[in-house]
mmCIF file of C-alpha atoms (C1' of nucleotides) in Angstrom:
data_model
loop_
_atom_site.group_PDB
_atom_site.id
_atom_site.type_symbol
_atom_site.label_atom_id
_atom_site.label_comp_id
_atom_site.label_asym_id
_atom_site.label_seq_id
_atom_site.Cartn_x
_atom_site.Cartn_y
_atom_site.Cartn_z
ATOM 1 C CA UNK A 1435 19.866 10.933 5.083
ATOM 2 C CA UNK A 1436 17.860 10.046 7.768
ATOM 3 C CA UNK A 1437 14.253 10.842 8.259
ATOM 4 C CA UNK A 1438 14.034 14.121 9.845
ATOM 5 C CA UNK A 1439 13.100 13.664 13.631
ATOM 6 C CA UNK A 1440 10.979 16.218 15.366
ATOM 7 C CA UNK A 1441 12.356 15.759 18.747
ATOM 8 C CA UNK A 1442 14.677 18.271 18.802
ATOM 9 C CA UNK A 1443 11.731 20.861 18.052
ATOM 10 C CA UNK A 1444 10.416 22.338 21.012
ATOM 11 C CA UNK A 1445 6.687 22.209 20.625
ATOM 12 C CA UNK A 1446 5.567 18.946 22.654
ATOM 13 C CA UNK A 1447 3.063 17.823 19.600
ATOM 14 C CA UNK A 1448 6.139 17.396 17.545
ATOM 15 C CA UNK A 1449 7.921 15.556 20.287
ATOM 16 C CA UNK A 1450 4.996 13.494 20.882
ATOM 17 C CA UNK A 1451 4.618 12.406 17.479
ATOM 18 C CA UNK A 1452 8.546 11.704 17.084
ATOM 19 C CA UNK A 1453 7.553 8.787 19.264
ATOM 20 C CA UNK A 1454 4.175 7.618 17.610
ATOM 21 C CA UNK A 1455 4.120 9.679 14.334
ATOM 22 C CA UNK A 1456 5.241 6.312 12.239
ATOM 23 C CA UNK A 1457 3.038 4.652 10.080
ATOM 24 C CA UNK A 1458 1.735 1.788 12.547
ATOM 25 C CA UNK A 1459 2.443 3.015 16.086
ATOM 26 C CA UNK A 1460 -0.804 4.016 16.894
ATOM 27 C CA UNK A 1461 -2.613 1.106 15.622
ATOM 28 C CA UNK A 1462 -0.577 -0.888 17.980
ATOM 29 C CA UNK A 1463 -1.563 1.133 20.784
ATOM 30 C CA UNK A 1464 -5.019 1.044 19.929
ATOM 31 C CA UNK A 1465 -4.434 -2.790 19.990
ATOM 32 C CA UNK A 1466 -2.634 -2.599 23.368
ATOM 33 C CA UNK A 1467 -5.321 -0.771 24.686
ATOM 34 C CA UNK A 1468 -7.958 -3.366 23.440
ATOM 35 C CA UNK A 1469 -5.943 -5.958 25.653
ATOM 36 C CA UNK A 1470 -3.484 -7.536 23.400
ATOM 37 C CA UNK A 1471 0.167 -8.372 24.631
ATOM 38 C CA UNK A 1472 1.556 -10.786 22.377
ATOM 39 C CA UNK A 1473 3.309 -10.505 18.785
ATOM 40 C CA UNK A 1474 1.211 -12.847 17.079
ATOM 41 C CA UNK A 1475 -1.839 -11.141 18.193
ATOM 42 C CA UNK A 1476 -0.538 -7.644 17.205
ATOM 43 C CA UNK A 1477 0.511 -9.185 13.948
ATOM 44 C CA UNK A 1478 -2.808 -11.031 13.018
ATOM 45 C CA UNK A 1479 -5.046 -8.128 13.937
ATOM 46 C CA UNK A 1480 -3.118 -5.740 12.119
ATOM 47 C CA UNK A 1481 -2.033 -7.646 9.153
ATOM 48 C CA UNK A 1482 1.321 -6.262 9.482
ATOM 49 C CA UNK A 1483 4.750 -7.874 8.257
ATOM 50 C CA UNK A 1484 6.628 -9.525 11.154
ATOM 51 C CA UNK A 1485 9.942 -7.445 10.403
ATOM 52 C CA UNK A 1486 7.902 -4.320 10.544
ATOM 53 C CA UNK A 1487 5.976 -5.180 13.928
ATOM 54 C CA UNK A 1488 9.164 -5.919 15.665
ATOM 55 C CA UNK A 1489 10.602 -2.659 14.614
ATOM 56 C CA UNK A 1490 7.750 -0.933 16.054
ATOM 57 C CA UNK A 1491 7.584 -2.534 19.241
ATOM 58 C CA UNK A 1492 11.016 -1.886 19.794
ATOM 59 C CA UNK A 1493 10.547 1.800 19.239
ATOM 60 C CA UNK A 1494 7.759 1.909 21.405
ATOM 61 C CA UNK A 1495 9.433 0.247 24.209
ATOM 62 C CA UNK A 1496 12.522 2.249 23.724
ATOM 63 C CA UNK A 1497 10.732 5.310 24.208
ATOM 64 C CA UNK A 1498 9.189 4.272 26.988
ATOM 65 C CA UNK A 1499 5.527 3.348 25.831
ATOM 66 C CA UNK A 1500 5.460 -0.132 26.085
ATOM 67 C CA UNK A 1501 7.341 -2.846 28.265
ATOM 68 C CA UNK A 1502 8.574 -6.253 27.020
ATOM 69 C CA UNK A 1503 8.065 -8.558 29.772
ATOM 70 C CA UNK A 1504 8.898 -12.411 29.818
ATOM 71 C CA UNK A 1505 6.021 -14.379 31.176
ATOM 72 C CA UNK A 1506 7.425 -17.727 30.301
ATOM 73 C CA UNK A 1507 10.844 -18.924 30.524
ATOM 74 C CA UNK A 1508 10.666 -22.729 29.151
ATOM 75 C CA UNK A 1509 9.635 -21.507 25.823
ATOM 76 C CA UNK A 1510 10.949 -18.076 25.882
ATOM 77 C CA UNK A 1511 7.757 -15.901 25.718
ATOM 78 C CA UNK A 1512 7.340 -12.337 26.054
ATOM 79 C CA UNK A 1513 4.356 -9.936 26.516
ATOM 80 C CA UNK A 1514 3.907 -6.218 25.540
ATOM 81 C CA UNK A 1515 2.391 -4.009 28.025
ATOM 82 C CA UNK A 1516 1.326 -0.325 28.291
ATOM 83 C CA UNK A 1517 3.498 1.512 30.655
ATOM 84 C CA UNK A 1518 2.074 4.655 32.460
ATOM 85 C CA UNK A 1519 3.230 6.867 29.497
ATOM 86 C CA UNK A 1520 1.440 4.621 27.241
ATOM 87 C CA UNK A 1521 -1.648 4.551 29.053
ATOM 88 C CA UNK A 1522 -1.877 8.496 29.463
ATOM 89 C CA UNK A 1523 -1.847 8.435 25.338
ATOM 90 C CA UNK A 1524 -5.547 7.169 25.489
ATOM 91 C CA UNK A 1525 -7.571 10.353 24.953
ATOM 92 C CA UNK A 1526 -5.380 11.158 21.786
ATOM 93 C CA UNK A 1527 -6.968 7.584 20.536
ATOM 94 C CA UNK A 1528 -10.498 8.398 21.898
ATOM 95 C CA UNK A 1529 -10.222 11.945 20.063
ATOM 96 C CA UNK A 1530 -9.042 10.165 16.670
ATOM 97 C CA UNK A 1531 -11.659 7.701 17.396
ATOM 98 C CA UNK A 1532 -14.455 10.370 17.763
ATOM 99 C CA UNK A 1533 -12.959 12.063 14.674
ATOM 100 C CA UNK A 1534 -13.010 9.277 12.354
ATOM 101 C CA UNK A 1535 -16.322 8.029 13.444
ATOM 102 C CA UNK A 1536 -17.570 11.456 12.477
ATOM 103 C CA UNK A 1537 -16.017 12.072 9.020
ATOM 104 C CA UNK A 1538 -15.035 8.527 7.649
ATOM 105 C CA UNK A 1539 -18.231 5.824 8.387
ATOM 106 C CA UNK A 1540 -20.493 6.483 5.752
ATOM 107 C CA UNK A 1541 -22.029 3.295 6.968
ATOM 108 C CA UNK A 1542 -22.511 4.587 10.259
ATOM 109 C CA UNK A 1543 -20.287 4.252 12.996
ATOM 110 C CA UNK A 1544 -18.520 1.140 13.892
ATOM 111 C CA UNK A 1545 -17.409 1.960 17.621
ATOM 112 C CA UNK A 1546 -19.524 4.163 19.841
ATOM 113 C CA UNK A 1547 -18.558 5.209 23.051
ATOM 114 C CA UNK A 1548 -21.729 4.713 25.313
ATOM 115 C CA UNK A 1549 -22.988 5.345 28.930
ATOM 116 C CA UNK A 1550 -22.725 1.860 30.755
ATOM 117 C CA UNK A 1551 -25.986 2.627 32.628
ATOM 118 C CA UNK A 1552 -28.034 4.280 30.293
ATOM 119 C CA UNK A 1553 -26.676 2.722 27.087
ATOM 120 C CA UNK A 1554 -26.398 6.433 25.563
ATOM 121 C CA UNK A 1555 -24.347 7.618 22.951
ATOM 122 C CA UNK A 1556 -21.419 9.855 24.551
ATOM 123 C CA UNK A 1557 -20.270 12.801 22.954
ATOM 124 C CA UNK A 1558 -16.815 13.471 23.714
ATOM 125 C CA UNK A 1559 -15.213 16.988 24.691
ATOM 126 C CA UNK A 1560 -12.332 18.397 25.417
ATOM 127 C CA UNK A 1561 -12.841 20.512 29.241
ATOM 128 C CA UNK A 1562 -10.755 21.704 32.008
ATOM 129 C CA UNK A 1563 -10.995 19.015 34.574
ATOM 130 C CA UNK A 1564 -11.391 21.964 37.484
ATOM 131 C CA UNK A 1565 -13.898 24.471 36.161
ATOM 132 C CA UNK A 1566 -15.497 21.786 33.800
ATOM 133 C CA UNK A 1567 -15.577 24.484 30.971
ATOM 134 C CA UNK A 1568 -15.029 23.532 27.280
ATOM 135 C CA UNK A 1569 -11.425 24.090 26.164
ATOM 136 C CA UNK A 1570 -11.938 26.778 23.553
ATOM 137 C CA UNK A 1571 -11.569 30.448 22.744
ATOM 138 C CA UNK A 1572 -12.231 32.752 24.307
ATOM 139 C CA UNK A 1573 -12.163 31.231 27.801
ATOM 140 C CA UNK A 1574 -9.051 29.303 26.881
ATOM 141 C CA UNK A 1575 -6.098 30.047 25.366
ATOM 142 C CA UNK A 1576 -2.634 28.958 24.298
ATOM 143 C CA UNK A 1577 0.030 30.476 26.192
ATOM 144 C CA UNK A 1578 3.929 29.867 26.545
ATOM 145 C CA UNK A 1579 5.363 28.067 29.686
ATOM 146 C CA UNK A 1580 8.182 29.248 31.738
ATOM 147 C CA UNK A 1581 10.735 27.098 29.531
ATOM 148 C CA UNK A 1582 9.548 28.275 26.368
ATOM 149 C CA UNK A 1583 12.011 29.454 23.793
ATOM 150 C CA UNK A 1584 11.708 33.056 22.109
ATOM 151 C CA UNK A 1585 10.689 31.557 18.958
ATOM 152 C CA UNK A 1586 7.649 29.541 20.744
ATOM 153 C CA UNK A 1587 6.611 32.812 22.480
ATOM 154 C CA UNK A 1588 6.636 34.774 19.233
ATOM 155 C CA UNK A 1589 4.553 31.913 17.964
ATOM 156 C CA UNK A 1590 1.932 31.947 20.327
ATOM 157 C CA UNK A 1591 1.633 35.583 20.508
ATOM 158 C CA UNK A 1592 -1.942 36.094 19.913
ATOM 159 C CA UNK A 1593 -3.370 32.979 21.625
ATOM 160 C CA UNK A 1594 -1.681 30.045 19.188
ATOM 161 C CA UNK A 1595 -4.969 29.116 17.208
ATOM 162 C CA UNK A 1596 -5.093 25.690 18.411
ATOM 163 C CA UNK A 1597 -8.185 26.804 20.747
ATOM 164 C CA UNK A 1598 -9.832 29.020 18.073
ATOM 165 C CA UNK A 1599 -9.335 32.630 17.496
ATOM 166 C CA UNK A 1600 -10.914 35.100 20.132
ATOM 167 C CA UNK A 1601 -14.096 36.230 18.672
ATOM 168 C CA UNK A 1602 -14.234 33.657 16.015
ATOM 169 C CA UNK A 1603 -16.630 30.819 17.017
ATOM 170 C CA UNK A 1604 -14.670 28.072 15.990
ATOM 171 C CA UNK B 1227 4.270 -2.982 -3.159
ATOM 172 C CA UNK B 1228 2.340 -0.207 -1.817
ATOM 173 C CA UNK B 1229 2.757 1.256 1.652
ATOM 174 C CA UNK B 1230 -0.105 0.140 3.320
ATOM 175 C CA UNK B 1231 -3.322 1.610 3.788
ATOM 176 C CA UNK B 1232 -5.745 1.705 6.607
ATOM 177 C CA UNK B 1233 -8.793 3.289 4.759
ATOM 178 C CA UNK B 1234 -10.185 -0.398 4.330
ATOM 179 C CA UNK B 1235 -10.356 -1.393 7.906
ATOM 180 C CA UNK B 1236 -13.709 -0.789 9.783
ATOM 181 C CA UNK B 1237 -11.929 0.660 12.770
ATOM 182 C CA UNK B 1238 -12.495 4.687 12.778
ATOM 183 C CA UNK B 1239 -9.424 5.374 14.118
ATOM 184 C CA UNK B 1240 -7.839 3.530 11.147
ATOM 185 C CA UNK B 1241 -9.869 5.378 8.720
ATOM 186 C CA UNK B 1242 -8.956 8.711 10.489
ATOM 187 C CA UNK B 1243 -4.886 7.645 10.289
ATOM 188 C CA UNK B 1244 -5.117 6.716 7.266
ATOM 189 C CA UNK B 1245 -5.706 10.267 6.186
ATOM 190 C CA UNK B 1246 -3.436 11.940 8.741
ATOM 191 C CA UNK B 1247 -0.990 9.421 9.578
ATOM 192 C CA UNK B 1248 1.912 10.046 7.556
ATOM 193 C CA UNK B 1249 4.930 11.719 8.643
ATOM 194 C CA UNK B 1250 4.139 15.276 8.398
ATOM 195 C CA UNK B 1251 0.472 15.690 7.945
ATOM 196 C CA UNK B 1252 -0.169 16.427 11.729
ATOM 197 C CA UNK B 1253 2.210 19.251 12.430
ATOM 198 C CA UNK B 1254 1.092 21.081 8.917
ATOM 199 C CA UNK B 1255 -2.239 20.706 10.656
ATOM 200 C CA UNK B 1256 -1.006 22.162 13.876
ATOM 201 C CA UNK B 1257 0.514 25.121 11.881
ATOM 202 C CA UNK B 1258 -3.024 25.478 9.972
ATOM 203 C CA UNK B 1259 -4.429 25.985 13.174
ATOM 204 C CA UNK B 1260 -1.850 28.337 14.335
ATOM 205 C CA UNK B 1261 -3.232 30.648 11.369
ATOM 206 C CA UNK B 1262 -0.593 29.507 8.890
ATOM 207 C CA UNK B 1263 -1.871 29.548 5.024
ATOM 208 C CA UNK B 1264 0.568 30.075 2.851
ATOM 209 C CA UNK B 1265 3.153 27.354 1.490
ATOM 210 C CA UNK B 1266 6.156 29.100 2.455
ATOM 211 C CA UNK B 1267 5.166 29.807 5.914
ATOM 212 C CA UNK B 1268 4.601 26.000 6.276
ATOM 213 C CA UNK B 1269 8.066 25.613 4.665
ATOM 214 C CA UNK B 1270 10.007 27.755 6.925
ATOM 215 C CA UNK B 1271 8.127 26.548 9.937
ATOM 216 C CA UNK B 1272 8.709 23.148 9.812
ATOM 217 C CA UNK B 1273 11.699 22.796 7.850
ATOM 218 C CA UNK B 1274 10.347 20.653 5.733
ATOM 219 C CA UNK B 1275 11.426 19.917 1.893
ATOM 220 C CA UNK B 1276 9.266 21.663 -0.863
ATOM 221 C CA UNK B 1277 8.510 18.698 -2.517
ATOM 222 C CA UNK B 1278 7.550 16.985 0.318
ATOM 223 C CA UNK B 1279 5.258 19.905 1.696
ATOM 224 C CA UNK B 1280 3.392 19.789 -2.138
ATOM 225 C CA UNK B 1281 2.897 15.929 -1.461
ATOM 226 C CA UNK B 1282 1.424 16.431 1.833
ATOM 227 C CA UNK B 1283 -0.851 19.623 1.109
ATOM 228 C CA UNK B 1284 -2.065 17.920 -1.893
ATOM 229 C CA UNK B 1285 -3.164 14.750 0.152
ATOM 230 C CA UNK B 1286 -4.671 16.577 2.627
ATOM 231 C CA UNK B 1287 -6.694 18.947 0.263
ATOM 232 C CA UNK B 1288 -7.881 15.325 -1.594
ATOM 233 C CA UNK B 1289 -8.751 14.149 1.825
ATOM 234 C CA UNK B 1290 -11.299 17.278 2.706
ATOM 235 C CA UNK B 1291 -8.839 18.441 5.627
ATOM 236 C CA UNK B 1292 -7.798 21.788 3.970
ATOM 237 C CA UNK B 1293 -8.935 23.595 0.796
ATOM 238 C CA UNK B 1294 -6.664 25.231 -1.874
ATOM 239 C CA UNK B 1295 -7.769 28.878 -2.652
ATOM 240 C CA UNK B 1296 -6.452 31.332 -5.095
ATOM 241 C CA UNK B 1297 -6.276 34.559 -3.179
ATOM 242 C CA UNK B 1298 -4.471 36.646 -6.121
ATOM 243 C CA UNK B 1299 -4.328 35.978 -9.628
ATOM 244 C CA UNK B 1300 -1.353 38.172 -10.887
ATOM 245 C CA UNK B 1301 1.072 36.438 -9.269
ATOM 246 C CA UNK B 1302 -0.845 33.171 -8.888
ATOM 247 C CA UNK B 1303 -0.918 32.802 -4.962
ATOM 248 C CA UNK B 1304 -2.927 29.993 -2.955
ATOM 249 C CA UNK B 1305 -3.840 29.720 0.359
ATOM 250 C CA UNK B 1306 -4.421 26.828 2.444
ATOM 251 C CA UNK B 1307 -7.528 26.586 5.142
ATOM 252 C CA UNK B 1308 -8.948 24.108 7.126
ATOM 253 C CA UNK B 1309 -11.824 22.908 6.375
ATOM 254 C CA UNK B 1310 -14.770 21.906 8.885
ATOM 255 C CA UNK B 1311 -13.277 18.641 8.761
ATOM 256 C CA UNK B 1312 -9.730 19.558 9.458
ATOM 257 C CA UNK B 1313 -11.266 21.826 12.085
ATOM 258 C CA UNK B 1314 -12.805 18.999 13.813
ATOM 259 C CA UNK B 1315 -9.568 17.447 14.174
ATOM 260 C CA UNK B 1316 -8.699 19.950 16.560
ATOM 261 C CA UNK B 1317 -9.143 17.635 20.147
ATOM 262 C CA UNK B 1318 -6.671 15.093 18.718
ATOM 263 C CA UNK B 1319 -3.874 18.104 18.451
ATOM 264 C CA UNK B 1320 -4.861 19.234 21.933
ATOM 265 C CA UNK B 1321 -4.649 15.683 23.329
ATOM 266 C CA UNK B 1322 -1.235 15.405 21.669
ATOM 267 C CA UNK B 1323 0.003 18.533 23.349
ATOM 268 C CA UNK B 1324 -1.200 17.617 26.654
ATOM 269 C CA UNK B 1325 0.574 14.303 26.010
ATOM 270 C CA UNK B 1326 3.950 15.440 24.721
ATOM 271 C CA UNK B 1327 3.717 18.241 27.776
ATOM 272 C CA UNK B 1328 3.253 15.571 30.350
ATOM 273 C CA UNK B 1329 6.146 13.320 28.803
ATOM 274 C CA UNK B 1330 8.648 15.133 26.509
ATOM 275 C CA UNK B 1331 9.147 18.340 28.041
ATOM 276 C CA UNK B 1332 12.041 17.799 30.829
ATOM 277 C CA UNK B 1333 12.728 21.362 30.782
ATOM 278 C CA UNK B 1334 9.323 22.015 31.236
ATOM 279 C CA UNK B 1335 6.183 22.894 29.184
ATOM 280 C CA UNK B 1336 6.540 25.074 26.498
ATOM 281 C CA UNK B 1337 2.956 25.861 25.576
ATOM 282 C CA UNK B 1338 0.236 25.724 28.057
ATOM 283 C CA UNK B 1339 -3.737 26.137 28.038
ATOM 284 C CA UNK B 1340 -4.338 28.895 30.441
ATOM 285 C CA UNK B 1341 -7.689 29.970 31.631
ATOM 286 C CA UNK B 1342 -7.905 33.336 29.717
ATOM 287 C CA UNK B 1343 -9.627 35.428 32.937
ATOM 288 C CA UNK B 1344 -7.516 33.924 35.570
ATOM 289 C CA UNK B 1345 -4.324 32.901 34.019
ATOM 290 C CA UNK B 1346 -4.534 29.516 35.663
ATOM 291 C CA UNK B 1347 -3.066 26.152 33.777
ATOM 292 C CA UNK B 1348 -5.861 24.010 32.368
ATOM 293 C CA UNK B 1349 -6.039 20.357 32.792
ATOM 294 C CA UNK B 1350 -7.450 18.941 29.596
ATOM 295 C CA UNK B 1351 -9.780 15.769 30.146
ATOM 296 C CA UNK B 1352 -12.171 14.154 27.705
ATOM 297 C CA UNK B 1353 -15.787 14.092 29.236
ATOM 298 C CA UNK B 1354 -19.198 13.312 27.762
ATOM 299 C CA UNK B 1355 -20.930 16.801 26.915
ATOM 300 C CA UNK B 1356 -24.322 16.179 28.031
ATOM 301 C CA UNK B 1357 -23.280 14.353 31.681
ATOM 302 C CA UNK B 1358 -20.001 16.334 32.095
ATOM 303 C CA UNK B 1359 -18.671 12.931 33.472
ATOM 304 C CA UNK B 1360 -15.400 11.635 32.570
ATOM 305 C CA UNK B 1361 -15.188 9.096 29.658
ATOM 306 C CA UNK B 1362 -13.662 6.522 31.570
ATOM 307 C CA UNK B 1363 -14.757 2.893 32.938
ATOM 308 C CA UNK B 1364 -16.682 1.740 34.428
ATOM 309 C CA UNK B 1365 -19.166 4.625 33.482
ATOM 310 C CA UNK B 1366 -18.740 4.336 30.031
ATOM 311 C CA UNK B 1367 -17.805 1.708 27.649
ATOM 312 C CA UNK B 1368 -16.827 1.218 24.295
ATOM 313 C CA UNK B 1369 -19.555 -0.560 22.213
ATOM 314 C CA UNK B 1370 -20.410 -1.405 18.678
ATOM 315 C CA UNK B 1371 -22.187 0.555 16.403
ATOM 316 C CA UNK B 1372 -25.268 0.142 14.485
ATOM 317 C CA UNK B 1373 -22.770 -0.800 11.339
ATOM 318 C CA UNK B 1374 -20.423 -3.014 13.134
ATOM 319 C CA UNK B 1375 -19.067 -6.231 11.171
ATOM 320 C CA UNK B 1376 -18.682 -9.645 12.913
ATOM 321 C CA UNK B 1377 -15.237 -9.131 13.552
ATOM 322 C CA UNK B 1378 -15.626 -5.643 15.159
ATOM 323 C CA UNK B 1379 -18.416 -7.045 17.579
ATOM 324 C CA UNK B 1380 -16.213 -9.792 18.808
ATOM 325 C CA UNK B 1381 -13.509 -7.573 19.414
ATOM 326 C CA UNK B 1382 -15.456 -5.027 21.502
ATOM 327 C CA UNK B 1383 -17.003 -7.800 23.491
ATOM 328 C CA UNK B 1384 -16.212 -6.968 26.757
ATOM 329 C CA UNK B 1385 -15.730 -3.322 26.722
ATOM 330 C CA UNK B 1386 -12.704 -2.888 24.095
ATOM 331 C CA UNK B 1387 -10.353 -1.431 26.744
ATOM 332 C CA UNK B 1388 -9.783 1.913 25.512
ATOM 333 C CA UNK B 1389 -11.708 3.317 28.074
ATOM 334 C CA UNK B 1390 -9.851 0.969 30.811
ATOM 335 C CA UNK B 1391 -11.373 -2.293 31.541
ATOM 336 C CA UNK B 1392 -13.947 -2.646 34.090
ATOM 337 C CA UNK B 1393 -13.154 -2.438 37.643
ATOM 338 C CA UNK B 1394 -9.643 -1.469 37.102
ATOM 339 C CA UNK B 1395 -9.008 1.689 38.088
ATOM 340 C CA UNK B 1396 -6.836 2.914 34.931
ATOM 341 C "C1'" DC C 627 14.805 49.212 -16.191
ATOM 342 C "C1'" DA C 628 18.757 45.398 -15.226
ATOM 343 C "C1'" DG C 629 19.205 42.826 -11.321
ATOM 344 C "C1'" DA C 630 17.780 40.768 -6.823
ATOM 345 C "C1'" DT C 631 14.115 38.568 -4.298
ATOM 346 C "C1'" DT C 632 9.545 36.642 -3.384
ATOM 347 C "C1'" DG C 633 6.290 33.083 -3.690
ATOM 348 C "C1'" DA C 634 5.102 28.570 -4.970
ATOM 349 C "C1'" DC C 635 6.281 25.090 -6.842
ATOM 350 C "C1'" DT C 636 8.247 20.681 -10.193
ATOM 351 C "C1'" DA C 637 12.343 17.645 -11.439
ATOM 352 C "C1'" DT C 638 16.241 14.631 -10.017
ATOM 353 C "C1'" DC C 639 18.401 11.548 -7.182
ATOM 354 C "C1'" DA C 640 20.891 9.228 -2.890
ATOM 355 C "C1'" DT C 641 19.070 7.379 0.989
ATOM 356 C "C1'" DA C 642 15.640 5.497 4.324
ATOM 357 C "C1'" DA C 643 11.290 2.902 5.253
ATOM 358 C "C1'" DT C 644 8.188 -0.338 4.460
ATOM 359 C "C1'" DG C 645 6.204 -5.084 3.051
ATOM 360 C "C1'" DG C 646 6.223 -9.582 1.814
ATOM 361 C "C1'" DT C 647 8.066 -14.157 1.772
ATOM 362 C "C1'" DA C 648 10.753 -17.409 4.024
ATOM 363 C "C1'" DG C 649 13.398 -19.372 7.582
ATOM 364 C "C1'" DT C 650 15.127 -20.196 12.528
ATOM 365 C "C1'" DG C 651 14.840 -21.935 17.212
ATOM 366 C "C1'" DA C 652 12.534 -23.346 21.257
ATOM 367 C "C1'" DC C 653 9.389 -25.469 23.036
ATOM 368 C "C1'" DT C 654 4.510 -28.601 23.082
ATOM 369 C "C1'" DG C 655 0.757 -31.518 21.760
ATOM 370 C "C1'" DG C 656 -0.915 -35.971 20.374
ATOM 371 C "C1'" DC D 1305 8.947 -37.944 16.340
ATOM 372 C "C1'" DC D 1306 6.344 -35.107 13.594
ATOM 373 C "C1'" DA D 1307 3.215 -31.421 13.055
ATOM 374 C "C1'" DG D 1308 2.341 -26.989 14.994
ATOM 375 C "C1'" DT D 1309 2.747 -22.608 17.565
ATOM 376 C "C1'" DC D 1310 5.465 -18.265 19.115
ATOM 377 C "C1'" DA D 1311 8.307 -15.153 18.522
ATOM 378 C "C1'" DC D 1312 10.962 -13.439 15.803
ATOM 379 C "C1'" DT D 1313 15.565 -12.340 12.008
ATOM 380 C "C1'" DA D 1314 17.050 -12.292 7.090
ATOM 381 C "C1'" DC D 1315 16.762 -10.720 2.517
ATOM 382 C "C1'" DC D 1316 14.870 -8.319 -1.015
ATOM 383 C "C1'" DA D 1317 11.804 -5.503 -4.012
ATOM 384 C "C1'" DT D 1318 9.549 -1.162 -4.081
ATOM 385 C "C1'" DT D 1319 7.848 3.126 -1.800
ATOM 386 C "C1'" DA D 1320 8.486 7.075 0.450
ATOM 387 C "C1'" DT D 1321 11.732 10.796 2.189
ATOM 388 C "C1'" DG D 1322 15.186 14.615 2.317
ATOM 389 C "C1'" DA D 1323 18.380 17.683 -0.223
ATOM 390 C "C1'" DT D 1324 19.506 20.438 -3.442
ATOM 391 C "C1'" DA D 1325 18.593 22.519 -7.872
ATOM 392 C "C1'" DG D 1326 15.605 24.996 -11.189
ATOM 393 C "C1'" DT D 1327 11.136 27.220 -13.113
ATOM 394 C "C1'" DC D 1328 8.401 31.008 -13.857
ATOM 395 C "C1'" DA D 1329 6.004 34.930 -12.732
ATOM 396 C "C1'" DA D 1330 5.712 39.132 -10.536
ATOM 397 C "C1'" DT D 1331 7.080 42.728 -7.620
ATOM 398 C "C1'" DC D 1332 10.566 45.487 -5.206
ATOM 399 C "C1'" DT D 1333 15.619 47.794 -5.116
ATOM 400 C "C1'" DG D 1334 18.316 51.180 -7.422
#
DNA sequence: CAGATTGACTATCATAATGGTAGTGACTGG
DNA sequence: CCAGTCACTACCATTATGATAGTCAATCTG
């Protein structure tokens, strides 16, 4: 009996979660974005057991989110760096940051995205890059792509819901 | 020895992940956004073991992402619905969707966000709601909030990295 | 109205995954 | 040469997960 994998599902969310959905993975990525590259930096920052960190880093490297590169050979030392695929994960962490700030910081926000020039606190929203409009129903909807399976088409008939239901101001 | 919790960390990403970071939680939320409300709908859609589903739904309800409401008393039947807190999780799933589409669908995208009127495929980006500018360095930076601990302040000195490093076109 | 089915679960139990501690090997700094 | 750093591996005690089976109430089927 293995842990059930999501990578055989056709949904891109499931496919993605299969790579970063374990208990520590996203926090390791967060620290990688914060500039950490070395084993002991992650270890101290997270308070994670070393065996666990080894396993997670290995999985993230295998899934193409991090690279492991030797930066010193005399004492063999490696560093972990984000790949392009890892960099692309950034919006997920930013969305999580905004959600965490909104719901789980009763003391007030610990981290904020601010305008570098004015210092004003930013308010993150997802929009379409070209038109600049907010990604929500009824302007946008979730549709099946060209490679969608029959099950996926059936599931998406009606808008899929992730953008809100048409006519409902979610 | 319990599974290590993240809810005592000061980082909002960690706080958030503490609530939705287990193996099935985000997929259950995905299905809730897709309009599912009933136990057996989740069970069939996910292929999850019923005991596991019970545990996850319970945790999501306890954490305020879903509500459990009785919709029929004669045969006691409950339905699970997203709360406001659950609804706010939407951008995280959309960001995951975009990332999964970009990196883990070699056959081509299964799901796409499209403009309801024109049918064009949308390109999701995170921007500041007021100014409309992309949330990235050097325009924006990650700063500590008013309630930040000393450790958090130290960690964020220099921009934090989540938005890219100043001067680096990440 | 007996029997089958649905819906929403709980119980049980074998395997995995996680967390903690300790130890290893290659240096390095004093 | 002795302590310390770095990046791990080994080992083991707990938890968590996954699979199957069973429960209980009600409703459909014939």
